[in-house]
């Protein structure tokens, strides 16, 4: 019915066009009176005619020819015997035929339709137009307070489509059992959780997991965002909450999924200005509806958020959200499973190893991994390849982490050498420091805001980190800046991101983890923005004297790491120069090439080379001149740089 209503304006236009065509066709017919017809009949040649005789008049329609022009005519003649005889002679004199029609032959329905139908169409047209412009009045007001939840009756998502969260699946399997067979729970006197709160970083699959629960249980899935409740008018959100739970009761058993619940579930009475009346009324209604739900009624509320710290305590208490499921970032095994799920419809080359790809992507969420495979597929299409290669996926990882390579951006020779030593400094620390992250790739090709970067991954993934590991990470971050100091005698602004990260780690060691002489005391300030549900009356939890001690401890940690970093780079200056020179020449070095440089002094492993008749001079590549060890003489550095440039050209 709604489809036909949408077509009514089009039908209305078509009717107008047809009416105009009909009347235009009638306009070509000449309508005349009896006197005019008598004058024309004197010299006109009449063709076939149609005559309709009633009690008082004779209605004649037909055509006549005059001066080689054929004209349609219509005339009404008074009825009489003499007029009938004259009309018969006149119309048949030139061989024309007369067809007599019954004046009552036309159907009454045709007459009604021709007279009434245009008026009906016009009325319906204007009714629809006014209704679409808001002329519905009270109906629109009632629809405004209706729930905006989207309902899926046949969810196709299953647990096999959700990878990397096996423990989380175990937590929600009881919900599936209950929705399929609630009797065994009621017989045992068990109450199924009314609400499940899924907490975790963005992109970890909270929404997908909730949808998989509905798919496995084969129940309707009500999906709505927390922001869909909140409107400008106070009371609208509360009305939508009531309507949503009312609809859910009609469809029970079912699952109600509220995404980004922090949009409506923030703490009441906190923040600048004391809160928002509309949002707080909506939250109050949600609390009442969940508290008023009868046990085992068949409605399970699943909510998702990545900001559990700002949620109202009344929302998190038992009886509302009874269970919290933390969906963390996947480990290496989970990342491999996620990659296998998203690689189902991808044409991967035989050189692609999803296991190696999983090892190279620590900290990636499920959404990030899906994006890596998608970017790899796009790059393969761009290169007109038939399959996705490992090089495509390697470039895709770089694009997801740092953005596309800015190959058009050109360094000066001095800047290029500085960036080479900066990145080589990071690489040497990663190679020589035991607890530092492993170097996977080093490049001086600019990406995003960075002039170059090191892809470094942990030697093994851990849930708990020791103090030595934090010290090693800070030392690794100082590697680039320290290499600049050692070689060039000055520093650049290229280490700004490194400094930001190491400062954050050092502060957390002192203020959060208790890894300093201040002891196991937490001095961290309350986290959170006052506009996101935090009270602006809270202040610092320590005195000014303690703040001064914290600053000294942070400085001591960074100074200790800086000294250690400088010592390592000084002792391995030959390796630093070798990696920097190869970076200057090749711009990108892989993990295998860096290890070969450390072990053999060349990019290739001489043990795996096939013996050829080529001389060593022909296979060893261009000779790279040595650079000054201390870097204090700018003239020596410039001379070495010029000589290297000549060799390269």
Coordinates of C-alpha atoms in Angstrom, one line a residue:
X1 CA 0.0 0.0 0.0
X2 CA 2.8 2.4 0.9
X3 CA 4.4 1.8 -2.5
X4 CA 1.2 2.8 -4.3
X5 CA 0.9 5.9 -2.2
X6 CA 4.4 6.9 -3.3
X7 CA 3.4 6.5 -6.9
X8 CA 0.3 8.7 -6.7
X9 CA 2.0 12.0 -7.5
X10 CA 3.4 10.4 -10.7
X11 CA 0.0 9.0 -11.6
X12 CA -1.5 12.5 -11.0
X13 CA 0.9 14.0 -13.4
X14 CA 0.2 11.3 -16.0
X15 CA -3.6 12.0 -15.7
X16 CA -3.0 15.7 -16.3
X17 CA -1.0 15.0 -19.4
X18 CA -3.6 12.6 -20.8
X19 CA -6.4 15.1 -20.0
X20 CA -4.5 17.8 -21.9
X21 CA -3.9 15.5 -24.8
X22 CA -7.6 14.5 -24.8
X23 CA -8.8 18.1 -24.7
X24 CA -6.3 19.1 -27.3
X25 CA -7.5 16.4 -29.6
X26 CA -11.0 17.7 -29.1
X27 CA -9.9 21.2 -29.8
X28 CA -9.2 20.2 -33.4
X29 CA -12.9 19.4 -33.9
X30 CA -14.9 22.4 -35.1
X31 CA -18.1 22.9 -33.1
X32 CA -20.8 24.9 -35.0
X33 CA -24.5 25.8 -34.8
X34 CA -27.2 24.9 -37.2
X35 CA -27.0 28.0 -39.3
X36 CA -23.2 27.7 -39.8
X37 CA -23.7 24.0 -40.7
X38 CA -26.3 24.9 -43.4
X39 CA -23.9 27.4 -45.1
X40 CA -21.0 24.8 -45.0
X41 CA -23.3 22.1 -46.4
X42 CA -23.8 24.0 -49.7
X43 CA -20.3 23.3 -51.0
X44 CA -18.7 20.8 -48.7
X45 CA -18.2 17.1 -49.4
X46 CA -19.2 15.1 -46.3
X47 CA -17.6 11.8 -45.3
X48 CA -18.8 9.2 -42.8
X49 CA -20.9 10.6 -40.0
X50 CA -22.3 9.5 -36.7
X51 CA -25.8 10.6 -35.8
X52 CA -27.4 10.4 -32.3
X53 CA -31.1 11.1 -32.2
X54 CA -33.0 12.1 -29.0
X55 CA -36.5 13.5 -28.5
X56 CA -35.5 17.1 -29.2
X57 CA -32.1 17.3 -30.9
X58 CA -30.0 15.5 -33.4
X59 CA -26.3 15.3 -32.5
X60 CA -24.0 14.9 -35.6
X61 CA -20.3 14.2 -35.6
X62 CA -18.2 13.6 -38.7
X63 CA -15.8 15.0 -41.3
X64 CA -16.1 17.1 -44.4
X65 CA -13.7 18.2 -47.1
X66 CA -13.5 21.8 -48.3
X67 CA -10.9 23.3 -50.5
X68 CA -8.7 20.1 -50.1
X69 CA -8.9 20.5 -46.3
X70 CA -10.4 17.7 -44.2
X71 CA -12.1 19.0 -41.1
X72 CA -13.8 17.3 -38.2
X73 CA -17.0 18.9 -37.0
X74 CA -19.8 18.5 -34.4
X75 CA -23.2 20.1 -34.7
X76 CA -26.5 19.9 -32.9
X77 CA -29.7 20.2 -35.0
X78 CA -33.3 20.6 -33.8
X79 CA -35.2 17.4 -34.3
X80 CA -38.0 17.3 -37.0
X81 CA -39.0 15.1 -39.9
X82 CA -37.9 17.7 -42.5
X83 CA -34.5 18.2 -40.8
X84 CA -34.0 14.4 -40.8
X85 CA -34.7 14.1 -44.6
X86 CA -32.5 17.1 -45.4
X87 CA -29.7 15.8 -43.2
X88 CA -29.9 12.3 -44.8
X89 CA -29.6 13.7 -48.3
X90 CA -26.8 16.1 -47.4
X91 CA -24.6 13.6 -45.6
X92 CA -25.0 10.8 -48.2
X93 CA -24.9 12.9 -51.3
X94 CA -21.2 12.5 -51.7
X95 CA -21.1 8.8 -50.9
X96 CA -20.7 9.2 -47.1
X97 CA -22.3 6.7 -44.7
X98 CA -24.4 7.5 -41.7
X99 CA -24.1 5.5 -38.5
X100 CA -27.0 6.0 -36.1
X101 CA -26.0 5.7 -32.4
X102 CA -28.1 5.2 -29.3
X103 CA -27.9 8.3 -27.1
X104 CA -28.3 6.1 -24.0
X105 CA -25.5 3.8 -25.1
X106 CA -22.7 5.4 -23.0
X107 CA -22.3 3.8 -19.5
X108 CA -23.1 5.7 -16.4
X109 CA -19.8 4.4 -14.9
X110 CA -17.8 6.0 -17.6
X111 CA -19.6 9.2 -17.1
X112 CA -19.0 9.1 -13.4
X113 CA -15.4 8.2 -13.8
X114 CA -14.7 10.9 -16.3
X115 CA -16.3 13.5 -14.1
X116 CA -15.4 12.4 -10.5
X117 CA -12.1 10.5 -10.9
X118 CA -10.0 13.7 -11.7
X119 CA -11.4 15.3 -8.5
X120 CA -10.6 12.2 -6.4
X121 CA -7.0 12.1 -7.7
X122 CA -6.5 15.8 -7.0
X123 CA -7.9 15.4 -3.5
X124 CA -5.7 12.4 -2.7
X125 CA -2.7 14.2 -4.1
X126 CA -3.1 17.2 -1.9
X127 CA -3.8 15.0 1.2
X128 CA -0.5 13.1 0.7
X129 CA 1.4 16.4 0.2
X130 CA 0.0 17.9 3.4
X131 CA 0.6 14.6 5.3
X132 CA 4.3 14.6 4.2
X133 CA 4.7 18.2 5.2
X134 CA 3.5 17.5 8.7
X135 CA -0.2 17.9 8.2
X136 CA -0.8 14.6 10.0
X137 CA -1.0 16.6 13.2
X138 CA -1.3 14.4 16.3
X139 CA -0.1 11.2 14.5
X140 CA 3.3 12.7 14.0
X141 CA 3.5 13.7 17.6
X142 CA 2.8 10.1 18.7
X143 CA 5.4 8.7 16.3
X144 CA 8.0 11.1 17.6
X145 CA 8.0 9.3 20.9
X146 CA 8.2 5.8 19.3
X147 CA 11.3 3.7 19.8
X148 CA 13.9 3.8 17.0
X149 CA 15.2 0.3 17.7
X150 CA 15.9 -1.7 14.5
X151 CA 14.7 -5.3 14.7
X152 CA 16.3 -8.2 13.0
X153 CA 14.2 -11.4 13.1
X154 CA 16.6 -13.7 11.3
X155 CA 20.2 -12.9 12.4
X156 CA 22.8 -14.7 10.2
X157 CA 25.8 -14.0 12.4
X158 CA 27.2 -17.0 14.3
X159 CA 30.0 -17.7 16.7
X160 CA 32.2 -19.0 13.8
X161 CA 32.1 -15.4 12.5
X162 CA 33.5 -14.1 15.8
X163 CA 37.2 -15.0 16.4
X164 CA 39.8 -14.0 19.0
X165 CA 37.5 -14.0 22.0
X166 CA 37.0 -17.6 23.1
X167 CA 36.7 -16.7 26.8
X168 CA 34.1 -14.1 26.1
X169 CA 32.0 -16.6 24.1
X170 CA 32.0 -18.9 27.1
X171 CA 30.6 -16.1 29.3
X172 CA 27.5 -15.6 27.0
X173 CA 26.8 -19.3 26.1
X174 CA 24.5 -19.5 29.2
X175 CA 22.4 -16.8 27.6
X176 CA 22.0 -18.9 24.5
X177 CA 21.1 -22.0 26.5
X178 CA 18.5 -20.0 28.5
X179 CA 16.9 -18.5 25.4
X180 CA 16.7 -21.9 23.8
X181 CA 15.6 -23.9 26.9
X182 CA 14.5 -21.6 29.8
X183 CA 12.8 -24.5 31.7
X184 CA 16.0 -26.1 32.9
X185 CA 17.0 -22.9 34.5
X186 CA 13.7 -22.2 36.1
X187 CA 13.5 -25.8 37.4
X188 CA 16.8 -25.2 39.2
X189 CA 15.7 -21.9 40.6
X190 CA 18.3 -19.9 38.6
X191 CA 17.8 -16.4 37.4
X192 CA 19.3 -15.6 34.1
X193 CA 21.2 -12.2 34.1
X194 CA 19.0 -9.4 33.0
X195 CA 21.8 -7.4 31.6
X196 CA 25.3 -8.0 30.2
X197 CA 27.7 -5.1 29.9
X198 CA 30.4 -5.6 27.2
X199 CA 33.5 -3.4 27.9
X200 CA 36.5 -3.1 25.7
X201 CA 38.5 -0.9 23.3
X202 CA 36.9 0.2 20.0
X203 CA 36.9 -2.4 17.2
X204 CA 37.3 -5.5 19.4
X205 CA 33.9 -7.0 18.3
X206 CA 31.5 -6.2 21.1
X207 CA 28.6 -5.5 18.7
X208 CA 29.5 -8.6 16.6
X209 CA 29.5 -10.8 19.6
X210 CA 26.1 -9.6 20.8
X211 CA 24.7 -10.2 17.3
X212 CA 26.2 -13.7 17.3
X213 CA 24.4 -14.5 20.6
X214 CA 21.1 -13.6 18.9
X215 CA 22.0 -15.6 15.8
X216 CA 23.0 -18.7 17.9
X217 CA 19.8 -18.5 20.0
X218 CA 17.7 -17.7 16.9
X219 CA 15.8 -14.9 18.6
X220 CA 14.9 -11.3 17.5
X221 CA 17.7 -8.8 17.9
X222 CA 16.6 -5.2 18.9
X223 CA 19.5 -2.9 18.1
X224 CA 19.7 0.8 19.2
X225 CA 22.4 3.4 20.0
X226 CA 22.4 5.3 23.2
X227 CA 22.3 8.6 21.3
X228 CA 18.9 7.5 19.7
X229 CA 17.2 8.0 23.0
X230 CA 18.2 11.6 23.6
X231 CA 16.3 14.4 21.9
X232 CA 15.9 18.1 22.4
X233 CA 12.5 17.7 24.1
X234 CA 12.5 16.5 27.7
X235 CA 10.7 13.3 28.2
X236 CA 11.1 12.0 24.6
X237 CA 13.9 9.6 25.5
X238 CA 12.0 8.2 28.5
X239 CA 9.0 7.5 26.2
X240 CA 11.2 5.8 23.7
X241 CA 12.7 3.5 26.4
X242 CA 9.2 2.5 27.5
X243 CA 8.1 1.8 23.9
X244 CA 11.3 -0.2 23.3
X245 CA 10.7 -2.5 26.2
X246 CA 7.0 -2.8 25.4
X247 CA 7.9 -4.0 21.9
X248 CA 10.5 -6.3 23.3
X249 CA 8.0 -8.0 25.7
X250 CA 5.8 -8.7 22.7
X251 CA 8.7 -10.4 20.9
X252 CA 10.1 -12.2 23.9
X253 CA 12.4 -14.2 24.0
X254 CA 14.7 -11.6 22.4
X255 CA 17.8 -9.6 22.9
X256 CA 17.9 -5.8 23.3
X257 CA 21.3 -4.4 22.3
X258 CA 22.2 -0.8 23.4
X259 CA 25.4 0.3 21.7
X260 CA 27.5 3.1 23.2
X261 CA 25.4 3.2 26.4
X262 CA 27.7 5.8 27.9
X263 CA 25.8 8.4 25.7
X264 CA 22.8 8.0 28.0
X265 CA 24.2 6.2 31.1
X266 CA 26.7 8.8 32.4
X267 CA 26.8 9.6 36.0
X268 CA 24.0 11.8 37.2
X269 CA 24.6 15.1 38.9
X270 CA 28.3 15.3 37.9
X271 CA 30.1 17.4 35.4
X272 CA 29.9 21.1 34.6
X273 CA 26.4 22.4 35.1
X274 CA 25.1 19.3 37.0
X275 CA 24.0 17.2 34.1
X276 CA 21.3 17.2 31.4
X277 CA 17.6 16.8 32.3
X278 CA 16.6 14.9 29.2
X279 CA 19.5 12.5 29.5
X280 CA 19.0 11.9 33.2
X281 CA 15.3 11.3 32.7
X282 CA 16.1 8.8 30.0
X283 CA 18.6 7.0 32.3
X284 CA 16.0 7.0 35.1
X285 CA 13.5 5.4 32.9
X286 CA 16.0 2.8 31.7
X287 CA 16.8 2.0 35.4
X288 CA 13.1 1.6 36.2
X289 CA 12.4 -0.7 33.1
X290 CA 15.4 -3.0 33.9
X291 CA 14.5 -3.1 37.6
X292 CA 10.9 -3.9 36.8
X293 CA 11.6 -6.7 34.4
X294 CA 10.3 -10.0 35.7
X295 CA 12.8 -12.7 36.3
X296 CA 13.2 -15.0 33.3
X297 CA 10.8 -13.0 31.3
X298 CA 12.8 -13.8 28.2
X299 CA 14.4 -10.3 27.6
X300 CA 18.2 -10.0 27.9
X301 CA 19.7 -6.6 27.6
X302 CA 23.2 -6.4 26.2
X303 CA 25.1 -3.1 26.3
X304 CA 28.4 -2.1 24.9
X305 CA 30.8 0.8 25.8
X306 CA 34.5 1.7 25.8
X307 CA 34.0 4.2 28.7
X308 CA 32.8 2.1 31.7
X309 CA 34.4 4.6 34.0
X310 CA 31.8 7.3 33.4
X311 CA 28.7 5.0 33.8
X312 CA 26.3 5.7 36.7
X313 CA 26.8 3.2 39.6
X314 CA 23.0 2.5 39.7
X315 CA 23.2 1.2 36.2
X316 CA 26.0 -1.2 37.0
X317 CA 24.6 -2.8 40.2
X318 CA 23.4 -6.4 40.3
X319 CA 19.8 -6.8 39.1
X320 CA 20.4 -4.5 36.2
X321 CA 23.7 -5.3 34.5
X322 CA 24.6 -8.5 36.5
X323 CA 27.5 -9.5 34.4
X324 CA 30.4 -7.6 32.9
X325 CA 32.3 -9.2 29.9
X326 CA 35.6 -7.5 29.0
X327 CA 36.4 -7.9 25.3
X328 CA 40.1 -7.2 25.1
X329 CA 42.5 -6.8 22.2
X330 CA 43.3 -10.2 20.8
X331 CA 46.6 -12.1 21.4
X332 CA 48.7 -13.6 18.6
X333 CA 46.5 -16.7 18.4
X334 CA 43.3 -14.6 18.3
X335 CA 44.7 -12.3 15.7
X336 CA 45.5 -15.3 13.5
X337 CA 41.9 -16.6 13.9
X338 CA 40.5 -13.1 13.1
X339 CA 42.7 -12.9 9.9
X340 CA 41.4 -16.3 8.8
X341 CA 37.8 -15.2 9.2
X342 CA 38.3 -12.0 7.2
X343 CA 40.5 -13.8 4.6
X344 CA 37.7 -16.2 3.5
X345 CA 36.7 -14.1 0.5
X346 CA 40.2 -12.8 -0.3
X347 CA 42.5 -14.2 -3.0
X348 CA 45.8 -14.6 -1.1
X349 CA 49.1 -15.6 -2.7
X350 CA 50.9 -18.7 -1.6
X351 CA 53.6 -16.5 0.0
X352 CA 51.1 -15.0 2.5
X353 CA 51.5 -16.4 6.0
X354 CA 48.6 -15.3 8.3
X355 CA 50.6 -16.5 11.3
X356 CA 53.5 -14.2 10.5
X357 CA 51.1 -11.4 9.9
X358 CA 49.5 -12.0 13.3
X359 CA 53.0 -11.8 14.9
X360 CA 53.7 -8.5 13.3
X361 CA 50.5 -6.8 14.4
X362 CA 50.5 -6.6 18.2
X363 CA 47.9 -4.3 19.6
X364 CA 45.7 -4.5 16.5
X365 CA 42.0 -4.9 17.1
X366 CA 39.7 -7.0 15.0
X367 CA 38.6 -4.0 13.0
X368 CA 42.3 -3.0 12.4
X369 CA 43.0 -6.5 11.1
X370 CA 40.0 -6.5 8.8
X371 CA 41.2 -3.1 7.5
X372 CA 44.8 -4.5 6.9
X373 CA 43.4 -7.3 4.6
X374 CA 41.1 -4.8 2.9
X375 CA 43.9 -2.3 2.3
X376 CA 46.0 -5.2 0.9
X377 CA 43.3 -6.2 -1.5
X378 CA 42.9 -2.5 -2.6
X379 CA 46.7 -2.3 -3.2
X380 CA 46.6 -5.5 -5.2
X381 CA 43.8 -4.2 -7.4
X382 CA 45.7 -0.9 -7.8
X383 CA 48.8 -2.9 -9.0
X384 CA 46.6 -5.0 -11.3
X385 CA 47.7 -8.2 -9.5
X386 CA 45.6 -11.4 -9.6
X387 CA 46.4 -12.2 -5.9
X388 CA 47.2 -10.4 -2.7
X389 CA 50.9 -10.8 -1.9
X390 CA 52.8 -10.5 1.3
X391 CA 54.3 -7.2 0.0
X392 CA 50.8 -5.8 -0.3
X393 CA 49.9 -6.8 3.3
X394 CA 53.3 -5.4 4.5
X395 CA 52.4 -2.1 2.9
X396 CA 48.9 -2.3 4.3
X397 CA 50.2 -2.6 7.9
X398 CA 52.3 0.5 7.4
X399 CA 49.3 2.4 5.9
X400 CA 47.0 1.4 8.8
X401 CA 49.6 2.4 11.4
X402 CA 51.2 5.5 9.9
X403 CA 49.3 6.4 6.8
X404 CA 50.4 6.2 3.1
X405 CA 54.0 6.8 2.2
X406 CA 54.8 10.3 1.0
X407 CA 57.2 9.3 -1.8
X408 CA 56.9 12.7 -3.4
X409 CA 58.4 14.4 -0.3
X410 CA 62.1 14.9 -0.9
X411 CA 64.7 15.2 1.8
X412 CA 67.9 17.3 1.4
X413 CA 70.9 15.0 1.6
X414 CA 71.8 16.3 5.2
X415 CA 68.2 15.7 6.4
X416 CA 68.2 12.2 4.8
X417 CA 71.4 11.3 6.6
X418 CA 70.1 12.7 9.9
X419 CA 66.9 10.6 9.6
X420 CA 69.0 7.5 8.7
X421 CA 71.0 7.8 11.8
X422 CA 67.9 8.6 13.9
X423 CA 66.2 5.4 12.8
X424 CA 69.4 3.4 13.0
X425 CA 69.8 4.4 16.6
X426 CA 66.4 2.9 17.4
X427 CA 67.4 -0.3 15.5
X428 CA 70.7 -0.7 17.3
X429 CA 69.0 -0.4 20.8
X430 CA 66.5 -3.0 19.7
X431 CA 69.2 -5.4 18.6
X432 CA 71.6 -5.0 21.5
X433 CA 69.3 -4.4 24.5
X434 CA 67.9 -7.7 26.0
X435 CA 64.5 -6.5 27.1
X436 CA 63.9 -4.1 24.1
X437 CA 61.4 -4.8 21.4
X438 CA 62.4 -6.7 18.3
X439 CA 63.1 -4.7 15.1
X440 CA 60.9 -5.9 12.2
X441 CA 61.4 -3.1 9.7
X442 CA 63.2 0.2 9.5
X443 CA 62.4 2.9 6.9
X444 CA 63.2 6.5 6.3
X445 CA 60.3 7.0 3.8
X446 CA 58.0 9.6 5.4
X447 CA 54.5 8.5 6.5
X448 CA 52.0 10.7 8.1
X449 CA 53.7 13.2 10.4
X450 CA 56.8 11.0 10.8
X451 CA 59.9 11.4 8.7
X452 CA 60.6 7.6 9.2
X453 CA 59.8 4.9 11.6
X454 CA 60.8 1.6 13.2
X455 CA 58.3 -1.3 13.3
X456 CA 59.2 -3.0 16.6
X457 CA 57.2 -5.8 18.2
X458 CA 57.6 -7.4 21.6
X459 CA 59.6 -10.6 21.8
X460 CA 56.6 -12.2 23.5
X461 CA 53.2 -10.9 24.4
X462 CA 52.7 -10.4 28.2
X463 CA 49.9 -9.2 30.4
X464 CA 52.3 -7.9 33.1
X465 CA 55.4 -5.9 32.4
X466 CA 58.5 -5.7 34.6
X467 CA 60.4 -2.5 35.5
X468 CA 63.3 -3.6 33.3
X469 CA 61.0 -3.8 30.3
X470 CA 59.8 -0.3 30.9
X471 CA 63.4 0.9 31.2
X472 CA 64.3 -0.9 28.0
X473 CA 61.3 0.7 26.2
X474 CA 62.3 4.2 27.3
X475 CA 65.9 3.4 26.3
X476 CA 64.7 2.3 22.8
X477 CA 62.7 5.5 22.4
X478 CA 65.8 7.5 23.2
X479 CA 67.8 5.7 20.6
X480 CA 67.1 8.1 17.8
X481 CA 67.8 11.3 19.7
X482 CA 70.9 9.9 21.3
X483 CA 72.2 8.8 17.9
X484 CA 71.8 12.4 16.6
X485 CA 73.7 13.7 19.6
X486 CA 76.5 11.2 19.1
X487 CA 77.0 11.7 15.4
X488 CA 76.0 15.3 14.7
X489 CA 76.7 16.9 18.0
X490 CA 73.1 18.4 18.1
X491 CA 69.5 17.2 18.2
X492 CA 66.5 17.8 15.9
X493 CA 62.7 18.1 16.5
X494 CA 62.2 14.7 14.9
X495 CA 62.1 12.9 18.3
X496 CA 59.0 14.8 19.5
X497 CA 56.8 11.7 19.4
X498 CA 59.5 9.5 21.1
X499 CA 59.8 12.1 23.9
X500 CA 56.0 12.1 24.4
X501 CA 55.8 8.3 24.7
X502 CA 58.8 7.9 27.0
X503 CA 57.6 10.7 29.3
X504 CA 54.2 9.0 29.6
X505 CA 55.9 5.7 30.5
X506 CA 58.2 7.3 33.1
X507 CA 55.3 9.1 34.7
X508 CA 53.3 6.0 34.9
X509 CA 56.2 4.1 36.5
X510 CA 56.4 6.7 39.3
X511 CA 52.7 7.7 39.8
X512 CA 50.8 4.5 38.9
X513 CA 53.0 1.4 39.1
X514 CA 55.1 2.5 42.2
X515 CA 58.4 1.7 40.4
X516 CA 60.5 4.4 42.2
X517 CA 61.9 5.3 45.5
X518 CA 58.6 6.9 46.4
X519 CA 57.3 3.4 47.1
X520 CA 54.1 1.6 46.2
X521 CA 51.8 4.7 46.4
X522 CA 49.6 5.8 43.5
X523 CA 49.8 9.5 42.8
X524 CA 47.9 9.6 39.6
X525 CA 45.3 12.4 39.1
X526 CA 41.7 11.5 38.6
X527 CA 41.1 10.7 34.9
X528 CA 38.2 11.9 32.9
X529 CA 36.7 15.1 31.5
X530 CA 34.2 17.0 33.6
X531 CA 31.9 17.2 30.6
X532 CA 31.9 13.4 30.3
X533 CA 30.5 12.7 33.8
X534 CA 33.4 13.7 36.1
X535 CA 33.0 16.0 39.0
X536 CA 35.0 19.2 38.6
X537 CA 35.4 19.6 42.3
X538 CA 38.0 16.8 42.5
X539 CA 41.6 18.0 42.6
X540 CA 45.1 16.6 42.9
X541 CA 45.5 13.7 45.4
X542 CA 49.0 14.8 46.5
X543 CA 50.8 17.9 47.8
X544 CA 53.2 20.2 46.0
X545 CA 56.2 18.6 47.8
X546 CA 55.3 15.2 46.5
X547 CA 54.8 16.7 43.0
X548 CA 58.4 18.0 43.2
X549 CA 59.6 14.5 44.2
X550 CA 57.7 12.9 41.3
X551 CA 59.3 15.2 38.8
X552 CA 62.8 14.3 40.2
X553 CA 62.1 10.6 40.0
X554 CA 60.8 10.9 36.4
X555 CA 63.9 12.9 35.4
X556 CA 66.2 10.3 37.2
X557 CA 64.6 7.4 35.2
X558 CA 65.0 9.2 31.9
X559 CA 68.5 10.3 32.7
X560 CA 69.5 6.7 33.6
X561 CA 68.0 5.4 30.3
X562 CA 69.7 8.1 28.3
X563 CA 73.1 7.2 29.8
X564 CA 72.6 3.5 29.0
X565 CA 71.5 4.4 25.5
X566 CA 74.5 6.5 24.8
X567 CA 76.8 3.7 26.2
X568 CA 75.2 1.1 23.9
X569 CA 75.4 3.3 20.8
X570 CA 79.0 4.2 21.5
X571 CA 80.1 0.6 22.0
X572 CA 78.3 -0.3 18.7
X573 CA 79.2 2.7 16.6
X574 CA 80.3 0.5 13.7
X575 CA 76.9 -1.2 13.5
X576 CA 75.2 2.2 13.8
X577 CA 77.2 3.6 10.9
X578 CA 76.6 0.4 8.8
X579 CA 72.8 0.5 9.3
X580 CA 72.6 4.2 8.7
X581 CA 74.6 4.0 5.5
X582 CA 72.4 1.2 4.2
X583 CA 69.3 3.1 5.1
X584 CA 70.6 6.1 3.3
X585 CA 71.1 4.0 0.2
X586 CA 68.1 1.6 0.3
X587 CA 65.6 3.7 2.4
X588 CA 64.0 0.5 3.8
X589 CA 65.5 -2.5 5.6
X590 CA 63.7 -5.6 6.8
X591 CA 64.3 -7.7 9.9
X592 CA 66.3 -10.2 7.9
X593 CA 68.5 -7.6 6.3
X594 CA 69.2 -5.8 9.6
X595 CA 70.2 -9.2 11.2
X596 CA 72.5 -9.8 8.3
X597 CA 74.1 -6.5 8.7
X598 CA 74.8 -7.2 12.4
X599 CA 76.1 -10.8 11.8
X600 CA 77.8 -10.6 8.4
X601 CA 78.2 -6.8 7.6
X602 CA 76.2 -7.2 4.4
X603 CA 72.5 -7.1 3.5
X604 CA 72.6 -10.7 2.2
X605 CA 73.6 -13.9 4.1
X606 CA 76.9 -15.1 2.4
X607 CA 76.2 -18.7 3.5
X608 CA 73.0 -18.8 1.4
X609 CA 74.6 -17.2 -1.7
X610 CA 75.3 -19.4 -4.7
X611 CA 78.8 -19.3 -5.9
X612 CA 79.3 -17.3 -9.1
X613 CA 82.2 -16.2 -11.2
X614 CA 81.7 -12.6 -10.3
X615 CA 84.4 -10.9 -8.4
X616 CA 83.8 -9.6 -4.9
X617 CA 84.0 -6.1 -6.2
X618 CA 81.1 -6.7 -8.6
X619 CA 78.8 -8.2 -5.9
X620 CA 79.6 -6.2 -2.8
X621 CA 77.9 -3.0 -4.0
X622 CA 79.2 0.6 -4.0
X623 CA 81.8 1.4 -1.4
X624 CA 80.5 3.7 1.4
X625 CA 83.0 6.1 2.9
X626 CA 83.5 6.0 6.7
X627 CA 82.0 8.8 8.8
X628 CA 83.6 10.5 11.7
X629 CA 83.4 8.7 15.0
X630 CA 82.7 11.6 17.3
X631 CA 80.9 13.9 14.9
X632 CA 82.2 17.1 16.3
X633 CA 83.7 18.4 13.1
X634 CA 80.9 19.5 10.7
X635 CA 83.5 19.7 7.8
X636 CA 84.4 16.1 8.1
X637 CA 80.7 15.1 8.1
X638 CA 80.0 17.3 5.0
X639 CA 83.0 15.8 3.1
X640 CA 81.8 12.2 3.9
X641 CA 78.3 13.1 2.9
X642 CA 79.4 14.6 -0.5
X643 CA 81.6 11.5 -1.2
X644 CA 78.7 9.2 -0.4
X645 CA 76.4 11.2 -2.7
X646 CA 78.9 11.0 -5.6
X647 CA 79.3 7.2 -5.1
X648 CA 75.5 6.8 -5.2
X649 CA 75.1 8.9 -8.4

